[in-house]
PDB file of C-alpha atoms and ligand atoms in Angstrom:
ATOM      1  CA  MET A  23      10.733  -8.253 -46.399  1.00 70.00           C
ATOM      2  CA  LEU A  24       7.423  -7.702 -44.635  1.00 77.00           C
ATOM      3  CA  TYR A  25       8.563  -4.510 -42.907  1.00 80.00           C
ATOM      4  CA  GLU A  26       9.149  -2.913 -46.332  1.00 81.00           C
ATOM      5  CA  ASN A  27       5.494  -3.632 -47.092  1.00 80.00           C
ATOM      6  CA  PRO A  28       3.360  -1.967 -44.407  1.00 81.00           C
ATOM      7  CA  ARG A  29       0.140  -2.850 -46.230  1.00 79.00           C
ATOM      8  CA  GLY A  30       0.995  -6.548 -45.996  1.00 77.00           C
ATOM      9  CA  TYR A  31       2.061  -6.099 -42.378  1.00 80.00           C
ATOM     10  CA  ASP A  32      -1.230  -4.417 -41.505  1.00 80.00           C
ATOM     11  CA  HIS A  33      -3.171  -7.153 -43.300  1.00 78.00           C
ATOM     12  CA  ILE A  34      -1.847  -9.784 -40.936  1.00 78.00           C
ATOM     13  CA  HIS A  35      -1.511  -7.714 -37.742  1.00 81.00           C
ATOM     14  CA  ASP A  36      -4.304  -5.127 -37.616  1.00 82.00           C
ATOM     15  CA  SER A  37      -6.870  -7.664 -36.444  1.00 82.00           C
ATOM     16  CA  PHE A  38      -4.806  -8.091 -33.259  1.00 90.00           C
ATOM     17  CA  ALA A  39      -5.790  -5.378 -30.769  1.00 94.00           C
ATOM     18  CA  GLU A  40      -5.953  -7.280 -27.479  1.00 96.00           C
ATOM     19  CA  ASP A  41      -2.716  -5.704 -26.268  1.00 98.00           C
ATOM     20  CA  ILE A  42      -3.653  -2.054 -26.872  1.00 98.00           C
ATOM     21  CA  PRO A  43      -5.469  -1.342 -23.541  1.00 98.00           C
ATOM     22  CA  PHE A  44      -2.405  -2.717 -21.724  1.00 98.00           C
ATOM     23  CA  TRP A  45       0.022  -0.357 -23.514  1.00 98.00           C
ATOM     24  CA  ILE A  46      -2.304   2.608 -22.924  1.00 98.00           C
ATOM     25  CA  GLU A  47      -2.612   1.786 -19.229  1.00 98.00           C
ATOM     26  CA  VAL A  48       1.162   1.310 -18.754  1.00 98.00           C
ATOM     27  CA  SER A  49       1.809   4.592 -20.593  1.00 98.00           C
ATOM     28  CA  ARG A  50      -0.824   6.479 -18.618  1.00 98.00           C
ATOM     29  CA  ARG A  51       0.605   5.284 -15.273  1.00 98.00           C
ATOM     30  CA  ALA A  52       4.135   6.194 -16.389  1.00 98.00           C
ATOM     31  CA  ILE A  53       3.276   9.771 -17.354  1.00 97.00           C
ATOM     32  CA  ALA A  54       1.432  10.178 -14.039  1.00 96.00           C
ATOM     33  CA  ASP A  55       4.675   9.184 -12.254  1.00 94.00           C
ATOM     34  CA  VAL A  56       6.890  11.441 -14.403  1.00 94.00           C
ATOM     35  CA  PRO A  57       5.097  14.772 -14.853  1.00 90.00           C
ATOM     36  CA  GLY A  58       5.548  16.298 -18.315  1.00 92.00           C
ATOM     37  CA  GLY A  59       6.870  12.986 -19.562  1.00 95.00           C
ATOM     38  CA  THR A  60       6.547  11.371 -22.984  1.00 95.00           C
ATOM     39  CA  VAL A  61       6.327   7.728 -24.026  1.00 97.00           C
ATOM     40  CA  TRP A  62       8.590   6.233 -26.681  1.00 97.00           C
ATOM     41  CA  GLU A  63       7.459   3.168 -28.609  1.00 98.00           C
ATOM     42  CA  LEU A  64      10.486   1.314 -29.969  1.00 98.00           C
ATOM     43  CA  GLY A  65       9.897  -0.751 -33.113  1.00 98.00           C
ATOM     44  CA  CYS A  66       6.595   1.085 -33.581  1.00 98.00           C
ATOM     45  CA  GLY A  67       5.987  -0.306 -37.073  1.00 97.00           C
ATOM     46  CA  SER A  68       2.978   1.218 -38.817  1.00 96.00           C
ATOM     47  CA  GLY A  69       1.589   2.726 -35.618  1.00 97.00           C
ATOM     48  CA  ARG A  70      -0.814  -0.074 -34.642  1.00 97.00           C
ATOM     49  CA  VAL A  71      -0.119   0.801 -30.961  1.00 98.00           C
ATOM     50  CA  THR A  72       1.353   4.327 -31.248  1.00 98.00           C
ATOM     51  CA  VAL A  73      -1.791   5.849 -32.719  1.00 98.00           C
ATOM     52  CA  PRO A  74      -4.236   4.506 -30.074  1.00 98.00           C
ATOM     53  CA  VAL A  75      -1.794   5.628 -27.339  1.00 98.00           C
ATOM     54  CA  ALA A  76      -1.767   9.153 -28.835  1.00 97.00           C
ATOM     55  CA  LEU A  77      -5.567   9.058 -29.212  1.00 97.00           C
ATOM     56  CA  ALA A  78      -5.710   8.406 -25.456  1.00 97.00           C
ATOM     57  CA  GLY A  79      -4.089  11.820 -24.986  1.00 96.00           C
ATOM     58  CA  ILE A  80      -0.601  10.523 -24.182  1.00 97.00           C
ATOM     59  CA  PRO A  81       2.403  12.250 -25.818  1.00 96.00           C
ATOM     60  CA  VAL A  82       4.165   9.521 -27.783  1.00 96.00           C
ATOM     61  CA  VAL A  83       7.195   9.182 -30.051  1.00 95.00           C
ATOM     62  CA  GLY A  84       7.358   6.170 -32.382  1.00 96.00           C
ATOM     63  CA  VAL A  85      10.778   4.930 -33.478  1.00 97.00           C
ATOM     64  CA  ASP A  86      11.296   2.292 -36.158  1.00 97.00           C
ATOM     65  CA  ALA A  87      14.255   1.205 -38.269  1.00 97.00           C
ATOM     66  CA  GLN A  88      12.127   0.841 -41.414  1.00 96.00           C
ATOM     67  CA  PRO A  89      11.281   4.095 -43.261  1.00 97.00           C
ATOM     68  CA  GLU A  90       8.290   2.466 -44.989  1.00 96.00           C
ATOM     69  CA  MET A  91       6.773   1.621 -41.601  1.00 96.00           C
ATOM     70  CA  ILE A  92       7.304   5.151 -40.295  1.00 97.00           C
ATOM     71  CA  ASP A  93       5.682   6.541 -43.439  1.00 96.00           C
ATOM     72  CA  ALA A  94       2.658   4.253 -42.923  1.00 96.00           C
ATOM     73  CA  ALA A  95       2.489   5.211 -39.231  1.00 97.00           C
ATOM     74  CA  GLY A  96       2.295   8.910 -40.162  1.00 96.00           C
ATOM     75  CA  LYS A  97      -0.540   8.131 -42.585  1.00 96.00           C
ATOM     76  CA  ARG A  98      -2.379   6.122 -39.909  1.00 96.00           C
ATOM     77  CA  ALA A  99      -2.075   9.051 -37.467  1.00 97.00           C
ATOM     78  CA  ALA A 100      -3.352  11.519 -40.091  1.00 96.00           C
ATOM     79  CA  ALA A 101      -6.276   9.216 -40.940  1.00 96.00           C
ATOM     80  CA  ALA A 102      -7.141   9.145 -37.226  1.00 95.00           C
ATOM     81  CA  GLY A 103      -7.299  12.944 -37.268  1.00 95.00           C
ATOM     82  CA  LEU A 104      -4.314  13.446 -34.985  1.00 95.00           C
ATOM     83  CA  ASP A 105      -2.541  16.788 -34.977  1.00 73.00           C
ATOM     84  CA  VAL A 106       0.990  17.092 -36.249  1.00 75.00           C
ATOM     85  CA  GLY A 107       3.137  16.780 -33.134  1.00 85.00           C
ATOM     86  CA  ASN A 108       1.465  13.865 -31.387  1.00 94.00           C
ATOM     87  CA  PRO A 109       2.380  11.211 -32.224  1.00 95.00           C
ATOM     88  CA  CYS A 110       5.863  12.044 -33.576  1.00 94.00           C
ATOM     89  CA  PHE A 111       7.684   9.452 -35.633  1.00 95.00           C
ATOM     90  CA  HIS A 112      11.365   8.924 -36.196  1.00 94.00           C
ATOM     91  CA  VAL A 113      13.367   6.519 -38.367  1.00 96.00           C
ATOM     92  CA  GLY A 114      16.065   5.017 -36.172  1.00 96.00           C
ATOM     93  CA  SER A 115      17.316   1.894 -34.493  1.00 97.00           C
ATOM     94  CA  MET A 116      16.508   0.929 -30.935  1.00 97.00           C
ATOM     95  CA  GLU A 117      20.144  -0.200 -30.711  1.00 97.00           C
ATOM     96  CA  ALA A 118      21.248   3.402 -31.156  1.00 94.00           C
ATOM     97  CA  LEU A 119      18.952   5.403 -28.897  1.00 92.00           C
ATOM     98  CA  PRO A 120      21.548   8.014 -27.864  1.00 84.00           C
ATOM     99  CA  GLU A 121      21.895   8.983 -31.565  1.00 84.00           C
ATOM    100  CA  VAL A 122      18.117   8.944 -32.057  1.00 83.00           C
ATOM    101  CA  ALA A 123      17.667  11.220 -29.034  1.00 82.00           C
ATOM    102  CA  THR A 124      20.369  13.571 -30.355  1.00 79.00           C
ATOM    103  CA  GLN A 125      18.832  13.659 -33.837  1.00 74.00           C
ATOM    104  CA  ARG A 126      15.475  14.466 -32.297  1.00 69.00           C
ATOM    105  CA  GLN A 127      17.253  17.107 -30.210  1.00 57.00           C
ATOM    106  CA  THR A 128      15.280  15.879 -27.222  1.00 56.00           C
ATOM    107  CA  PRO A 129      15.649  18.756 -24.781  1.00 51.00           C
ATOM    108  CA  GLU A 130      17.125  17.864 -21.407  1.00 52.00           C
ATOM    109  CA  GLY A 131      13.893  19.100 -19.860  1.00 57.00           C
ATOM    110  CA  THR A 132      11.593  16.681 -21.737  1.00 81.00           C
ATOM    111  CA  PRO A 133      11.634  13.547 -19.611  1.00 92.00           C
ATOM    112  CA  VAL A 134      10.914  10.164 -21.121  1.00 95.00           C
ATOM    113  CA  ALA A 135       8.462   8.470 -18.769  1.00 97.00           C
ATOM    114  CA  ALA A 136       8.245   5.130 -20.555  1.00 98.00           C
ATOM    115  CA  ALA A 137       9.714   3.034 -23.335  1.00 98.00           C
ATOM    116  CA  ILE A 138       7.293   0.407 -24.624  1.00 98.00           C
ATOM    117  CA  ILE A 139       8.259  -2.426 -26.986  1.00 98.00           C
ATOM    118  CA  PRO A 140       5.092  -4.287 -28.047  1.00 98.00           C
ATOM    119  CA  LEU A 141       4.722  -7.422 -30.171  1.00 97.00           C
ATOM    120  CA  HIS A 142       8.163  -8.994 -29.842  1.00 96.00           C
ATOM    121  CA  SER A 143      10.097  -6.178 -31.555  1.00 98.00           C
ATOM    122  CA  LEU A 144      12.990  -6.653 -29.106  1.00 98.00           C
ATOM    123  CA  SER A 145      13.472 -10.151 -30.564  1.00 98.00           C
ATOM    124  CA  HIS A 146      14.691  -8.582 -33.805  1.00 98.00           C
ATOM    125  CA  LEU A 147      17.931  -7.761 -31.975  1.00 98.00           C
ATOM    126  CA  LEU A 148      19.782 -10.990 -32.635  1.00 98.00           C
ATOM    127  CA  GLU A 149      23.226 -10.329 -31.174  1.00 97.00           C
ATOM    128  CA  PRO A 150      23.895  -9.994 -27.425  1.00 97.00           C
ATOM    129  CA  ALA A 151      25.744  -6.696 -28.016  1.00 97.00           C
ATOM    130  CA  ALA A 152      22.677  -5.247 -29.748  1.00 98.00           C
ATOM    131  CA  VAL A 153      20.396  -6.227 -26.866  1.00 98.00           C
ATOM    132  CA  GLY A 154      22.888  -4.771 -24.364  1.00 98.00           C
ATOM    133  CA  ALA A 155      23.174  -1.499 -26.311  1.00 97.00           C
ATOM    134  CA  CYS A 156      19.390  -1.262 -26.531  1.00 98.00           C
ATOM    135  CA  LEU A 157      18.763  -1.839 -22.810  1.00 98.00           C
ATOM    136  CA  GLN A 158      21.555   0.540 -21.784  1.00 97.00           C
ATOM    137  CA  GLY A 159      20.242   3.136 -24.234  1.00 96.00           C
ATOM    138  CA  ILE A 160      16.727   2.831 -22.800  1.00 97.00           C
ATOM    139  CA  PHE A 161      18.070   3.149 -19.246  1.00 97.00           C
ATOM    140  CA  ARG A 162      19.853   6.390 -20.161  1.00 94.00           C
ATOM    141  CA  LEU A 163      16.883   7.687 -22.158  1.00 94.00           C
ATOM    142  CA  LEU A 164      14.373   7.189 -19.338  1.00 95.00           C
ATOM    143  CA  ALA A 165      13.887   9.714 -16.571  1.00 94.00           C
ATOM    144  CA  PRO A 166      14.648   8.304 -13.110  1.00 95.00           C
ATOM    145  CA  GLY A 167      11.494   6.441 -12.090  1.00 96.00           C
ATOM    146  CA  GLY A 168      10.634   5.806 -15.759  1.00 97.00           C
ATOM    147  CA  VAL A 169       9.332   2.469 -17.003  1.00 98.00           C
ATOM    148  CA  LEU A 170      10.347  -0.040 -19.657  1.00 98.00           C
ATOM    149  CA  ALA A 171       7.535  -2.396 -20.708  1.00 98.00           C
ATOM    150  CA  LEU A 172       8.000  -5.066 -23.345  1.00 98.00           C
ATOM    151  CA  ALA A 173       6.418  -8.216 -24.752  1.00 98.00           C
ATOM    152  CA  VAL A 174       8.353 -11.129 -26.216  1.00 98.00           C
ATOM    153  CA  HIS A 175       7.609 -14.789 -26.870  1.00 97.00           C
ATOM    154  CA  LEU A 176       7.885 -17.209 -23.988  1.00 97.00           C
ATOM    155  CA  PRO A 177      10.164 -19.877 -25.518  1.00 97.00           C
ATOM    156  CA  ASP A 178       8.206 -23.101 -25.838  1.00 92.00           C
ATOM    157  CA  LEU A 179      10.340 -26.221 -26.262  1.00 91.00           C
ATOM    158  CA  GLU A 180       7.713 -28.044 -28.293  1.00 90.00           C
ATOM    159  CA  THR A 181       7.733 -25.261 -30.924  1.00 90.00           C
ATOM    160  CA  LEU A 182      11.506 -24.876 -30.844  1.00 94.00           C
ATOM    161  CA  GLN A 183      12.013 -28.601 -31.446  1.00 94.00           C
ATOM    162  CA  ARG A 184       9.734 -28.767 -34.474  1.00 94.00           C
ATOM    163  CA  ASP A 185      10.833 -30.614 -37.613  1.00 95.00           C
ATOM    164  CA  PRO A 186      12.370 -27.790 -39.729  1.00 94.00           C
ATOM    165  CA  ALA A 187      10.982 -29.393 -42.903  1.00 94.00           C
ATOM    166  CA  ALA A 188       7.370 -29.530 -41.680  1.00 94.00           C
ATOM    167  CA  LEU A 189       4.663 -26.911 -42.280  1.00 93.00           C
ATOM    168  CA  PHE A 190       2.355 -25.912 -39.438  1.00 93.00           C
ATOM    169  CA  PRO A 191      -0.932 -23.981 -39.617  1.00 91.00           C
ATOM    170  CA  LEU A 192      -0.681 -20.438 -38.289  1.00 87.00           C
ATOM    171  CA  ASP A 193      -3.487 -18.278 -36.906  1.00 85.00           C
ATOM    172  CA  LEU A 194      -3.091 -14.738 -38.263  1.00 82.00           C
ATOM    173  CA  GLY A 195      -6.709 -13.750 -37.723  1.00 80.00           C
ATOM    174  CA  PRO A 196      -9.952 -14.086 -39.665  1.00 81.00           C
ATOM    175  CA  GLY A 197      -9.825 -14.501 -43.427  1.00 82.00           C
ATOM    176  CA  ILE A 198      -6.106 -15.270 -43.636  1.00 82.00           C
ATOM    177  CA  LEU A 199      -4.748 -18.686 -44.578  1.00 85.00           C
ATOM    178  CA  ALA A 200      -1.267 -19.100 -43.188  1.00 86.00           C
ATOM    179  CA  HIS A 201       1.403 -21.708 -42.517  1.00 91.00           C
ATOM    180  CA  GLU A 202       4.779 -21.529 -40.878  1.00 92.00           C
ATOM    181  CA  GLN A 203       8.048 -23.413 -40.919  1.00 95.00           C
ATOM    182  CA  SER A 204      10.796 -22.808 -38.390  1.00 96.00           C
ATOM    183  CA  ARG A 205      14.301 -23.908 -37.433  1.00 97.00           C
ATOM    184  CA  TYR A 206      15.745 -23.188 -34.021  1.00 97.00           C
ATOM    185  CA  ASP A 207      19.455 -22.766 -33.312  1.00 97.00           C
ATOM    186  CA  ALA A 208      19.895 -23.635 -29.631  1.00 96.00           C
ATOM    187  CA  VAL A 209      23.337 -21.985 -29.455  1.00 97.00           C
ATOM    188  CA  THR A 210      22.387 -18.549 -30.789  1.00 98.00           C
ATOM    189  CA  GLN A 211      18.804 -18.868 -29.416  1.00 98.00           C
ATOM    190  CA  ILE A 212      17.541 -17.687 -32.798  1.00 98.00           C
ATOM    191  CA  LEU A 213      14.343 -19.045 -34.309  1.00 97.00           C
ATOM    192  CA  HIS A 214      14.525 -18.816 -38.113  1.00 97.00           C
ATOM    193  CA  CYS A 215      10.937 -18.492 -39.375  1.00 94.00           C
ATOM    194  CA  ARG A 216       9.113 -18.559 -42.678  1.00 93.00           C
ATOM    195  CA  TRP A 217       5.463 -17.641 -42.924  1.00 89.00           C
ATOM    196  CA  TRP A 218       3.348 -18.181 -46.032  1.00 88.00           C
ATOM    197  CA  TRP A 219       0.041 -16.359 -46.013  1.00 83.00           C
ATOM    198  CA  GLU A 220      -2.756 -15.382 -48.346  1.00 82.00           C
ATOM    199  CA  VAL A 221      -6.080 -13.665 -48.008  1.00 78.00           C
ATOM    200  CA  ASP A 222      -8.828 -16.280 -48.176  1.00 72.00           C
ATOM    201  CA  GLY A 223     -11.083 -15.809 -51.215  1.00 67.00           C
ATOM    202  CA  GLU A 224      -9.303 -12.685 -52.504  1.00 67.00           C
ATOM    203  CA  PRO A 225      -7.129 -13.867 -55.365  1.00 58.00           C
ATOM    204  CA  GLU A 226      -6.540 -10.254 -56.423  1.00 53.00           C
ATOM    205  CA  GLU A 227      -4.408  -9.898 -53.302  1.00 61.00           C
ATOM    206  CA  GLY A 228      -1.957 -12.344 -54.863  1.00 62.00           C
ATOM    207  CA  GLY A 229      -0.071 -14.792 -52.778  1.00 67.00           C
ATOM    208  CA  PRO A 230       0.815 -16.812 -51.030  1.00 78.00           C
ATOM    209  CA  HIS A 231       3.156 -14.170 -49.624  1.00 83.00           C
ATOM    210  CA  LEU A 232       6.380 -15.255 -47.948  1.00 86.00           C
ATOM    211  CA  HIS A 233       7.648 -13.516 -44.812  1.00 87.00           C
ATOM    212  CA  GLN A 234      11.088 -14.670 -43.612  1.00 92.00           C
ATOM    213  CA  PHE A 235      12.456 -13.415 -40.322  1.00 93.00           C
ATOM    214  CA  ASP A 236      14.622 -14.351 -37.361  1.00 97.00           C
ATOM    215  CA  LEU A 237      13.613 -14.014 -33.729  1.00 97.00           C
ATOM    216  CA  ARG A 238      15.935 -14.090 -30.764  1.00 98.00           C
ATOM    217  CA  MET A 239      14.347 -16.132 -27.954  1.00 98.00           C
ATOM    218  CA  PHE A 240      14.613 -14.753 -24.429  1.00 98.00           C
ATOM    219  CA  PHE A 241      14.205 -17.248 -21.583  1.00 97.00           C
ATOM    220  CA  PRO A 242      12.419 -15.671 -18.578  1.00 97.00           C
ATOM    221  CA  ARG A 243      15.275 -15.778 -16.073  1.00 97.00           C
ATOM    222  CA  GLU A 244      17.687 -14.608 -18.782  1.00 97.00           C
ATOM    223  CA  LEU A 245      15.487 -11.610 -19.576  1.00 98.00           C
ATOM    224  CA  GLU A 246      15.221 -10.751 -15.892  1.00 98.00           C
ATOM    225  CA  THR A 247      19.031 -10.957 -15.574  1.00 98.00           C
ATOM    226  CA  LEU A 248      19.612  -8.794 -18.668  1.00 98.00           C
ATOM    227  CA  LEU A 249      17.268  -6.130 -17.310  1.00 98.00           C
ATOM    228  CA  THR A 250      18.790  -6.243 -13.830  1.00 98.00           C
ATOM    229  CA  CYS A 251      22.342  -5.994 -15.240  1.00 97.00           C
ATOM    230  CA  ALA A 252      21.255  -2.936 -17.249  1.00 98.00           C
ATOM    231  CA  GLY A 253      20.150  -1.301 -13.972  1.00 97.00           C
ATOM    232  CA  PHE A 254      16.383  -1.926 -14.078  1.00 98.00           C
ATOM    233  CA  VAL A 255      14.188  -3.299 -11.320  1.00 98.00           C
ATOM    234  CA  VAL A 256      11.689  -5.834 -12.674  1.00 98.00           C
ATOM    235  CA  GLU A 257       8.311  -4.990 -11.136  1.00 98.00           C
ATOM    236  CA  GLU A 258       5.768  -7.055 -13.069  1.00 98.00           C
ATOM    237  CA  ARG A 259       5.724 -10.149 -15.274  1.00 97.00           C
ATOM    238  CA  TRP A 260       2.568 -11.264 -17.057  1.00 98.00           C
ATOM    239  CA  GLY A 261       1.561 -14.073 -19.391  1.00 97.00           C
ATOM    240  CA  TRP A 262      -1.068 -12.026 -21.240  1.00 97.00           C
ATOM    241  CA  TYR A 263      -2.232  -8.437 -21.660  1.00 97.00           C
ATOM    242  CA  ASP A 264      -5.170  -8.913 -19.276  1.00 97.00           C
ATOM    243  CA  ARG A 265      -2.546  -9.438 -16.544  1.00 96.00           C
ATOM    244  CA  THR A 266      -2.892 -13.210 -16.522  1.00 95.00           C
ATOM    245  CA  PRO A 267       0.090 -14.431 -14.463  1.00 95.00           C
ATOM    246  CA  LEU A 268       3.140 -15.660 -16.354  1.00 96.00           C
ATOM    247  CA  THR A 269       3.083 -19.473 -16.370  1.00 94.00           C
ATOM    248  CA  SER A 270       4.445 -22.205 -18.631  1.00 91.00           C
ATOM    249  CA  ALA A 271       1.003 -22.411 -20.220  1.00 86.00           C
ATOM    250  CA  ARG A 272       1.303 -19.061 -22.038  1.00 81.00           C
ATOM    251  CA  GLY A 273       3.278 -18.271 -25.187  1.00 90.00           C
ATOM    252  CA  THR A 274       3.974 -14.659 -24.287  1.00 96.00           C
ATOM    253  CA  GLN A 275       5.941 -12.920 -21.549  1.00 97.00           C
ATOM    254  CA  ILE A 276       5.258  -9.299 -20.711  1.00 98.00           C
ATOM    255  CA  VAL A 277       7.704  -7.511 -18.437  1.00 98.00           C
ATOM    256  CA  VAL A 278       7.424  -4.126 -16.743  1.00 98.00           C
ATOM    257  CA  ALA A 279      10.697  -2.822 -15.292  1.00 98.00           C
ATOM    258  CA  ARG A 280      11.674   0.518 -13.796  1.00 98.00           C
ATOM    259  CA  ARG A 281      14.731   2.720 -13.831  1.00 97.00           C
ATOM    260  CA  PRO A 282      14.947   3.281 -10.077  1.00 96.00           C
ATOM    261  CA  LEU A 283      14.905   6.780  -8.638  1.00 91.00           C
ATOM    262  CA  GLY A 284      18.292   7.967  -7.552  1.00 77.00           C
ATOM    263  CA  ARG A 285      20.425   5.523  -9.600  1.00 67.00           C
ATOM    264  CA  PRO A 286      22.742   7.356 -12.063  1.00 68.00           C
TER     265      PRO A 286
HETATM  266  C1  SAM B  14       6.496  -7.117 -35.097  1.00 85.82           C
HETATM  267  S1  SAM B  14       6.713  -5.482 -35.668  1.00 85.82           S
HETATM  268  C2  SAM B  14       5.916  -4.584 -34.360  1.00 85.82           C
HETATM  269  C3  SAM B  14       5.352  -3.268 -34.815  1.00 85.82           C
HETATM  270  C4  SAM B  14       4.454  -2.548 -33.802  1.00 85.82           C
HETATM  271  N1  SAM B  14       5.124  -2.306 -32.544  1.00 85.82           N
HETATM  272  C5  SAM B  14       3.182  -3.322 -33.543  1.00 85.82           C
HETATM  273  O1  SAM B  14       2.972  -3.704 -32.393  1.00 85.82           O
HETATM  274  O2  SAM B  14       2.410  -3.557 -34.488  1.00 85.82           O
HETATM  275  C6  SAM B  14       8.428  -5.209 -35.398  1.00 85.82           C
HETATM  276  C7  SAM B  14       8.923  -3.839 -35.827  1.00 85.82           C
HETATM  277  O3  SAM B  14      10.253  -3.667 -35.313  1.00 85.82           O
HETATM  278  C8  SAM B  14      11.000  -2.935 -36.281  1.00 85.82           C
HETATM  279  N2  SAM B  14      12.438  -3.130 -35.997  1.00 85.82           N
HETATM  280  C9  SAM B  14      13.197  -4.228 -36.223  1.00 85.82           C
HETATM  281  N3  SAM B  14      14.456  -4.019 -35.812  1.00 85.82           N
HETATM  282  C10 SAM B  14      14.492  -2.758 -35.309  1.00 85.82           C
HETATM  283  C11 SAM B  14      15.510  -1.942 -34.709  1.00 85.82           C
HETATM  284  N4  SAM B  14      16.752  -2.399 -34.549  1.00 85.82           N
HETATM  285  N5  SAM B  14      15.197  -0.699 -34.306  1.00 85.82           N
HETATM  286  C12 SAM B  14      13.930  -0.203 -34.477  1.00 85.82           C
HETATM  287  N6  SAM B  14      12.931  -0.919 -35.034  1.00 85.82           N
HETATM  288  C13 SAM B  14      13.202  -2.180 -35.433  1.00 85.82           C
HETATM  289  C14 SAM B  14      10.539  -3.468 -37.606  1.00 85.82           C
HETATM  290  O4  SAM B  14      10.831  -2.586 -38.668  1.00 85.82           O
HETATM  291  C15 SAM B  14       9.040  -3.638 -37.323  1.00 85.82           C
HETATM  292  O5  SAM B  14       8.318  -2.489 -37.716  1.00 85.82           O
END
C-alpha cells in the first residue's frame, strides 16, 4: 500500500505544488476570521501541504490514519527547521474526529478555524456513513464561522466508462513513467484504480511499483447536498487552485464551505 511507503508517495506527489498557495490563503483567511484559531489538515499524508502552511506562520495540526505518513510528516517538518509544536501531527481517522480531538485534549478555548482536505483525501471514505461521520465531526470541530475547504475529483464520464482491461498513460510528473487501469462501479460510485509507476532511467529504484486504491466519486450537486445537510453553507466552488471557475472542462472540484455563525 502506497500510504505505508511515504518515500514512494513523495516520489510521485512532491512535484505537485500548484495547490499549496491556495491552501495557505484559505488557512490565512480562516485564522483572520477566528482569532487564536488553528487549522487542521485531514489526511495530511507526509506533510506536503502541512509543512508549507506551518512555514507561512499558521498554526496547523495534521491528522492521518497512516502512522508511516505521520512519521514522514514529522521528519519533513524537522528538515524544514520547524519548531516542535507547529505543525503538530496526530495518527487518527477523519471519520472519528471527536475521538481525535479528545485524544489531543484540544482545550475548549482553542478554536479550530479551518479544516482543509487537499488532494482527494475525502474520497478514501468509501461508505456513506463514513462521509457523514466525517462531515458531522468537522462541523462540531470547527468554531462557529470556521471553514471547511476540500478538493476532490470532478467525476468525468469518459474516464469512468473506460475499458477496465485497458492501460492508460498517467502523468505523475517529470521523470516518472506511469500507467493506470480503472474500473468504476456506478452503484457504489467507487473507482477501483491500479497505478504502475517507475522512475525513468533509475533502475536502482526498482519497479514498476503497483499502487492499488479505491476512490469514492462525489458528483458536484451531491457534494453540495452532503455539505448542506451537515449544516455547512457552501461559499465557493472552483475548478482549479488558481480559482478558475468550476466547469465540466476541469477534472477537479474545490469547495469552500462555512459553519455559519450562530448555528449550534
Ligand atoms: C492522496 S493522500 C493526500 C496527502 C496530503 N494531504 C497531500 O496533499 O499530499 C491521502 C491521505 O489520506 C490518508 N487517509 C486515508 N483515509 C484516511 C482516514 N480515514 N482518515 C485520515 N487519513 C486518511 C492516507 O493515509 C493518505 O496519507
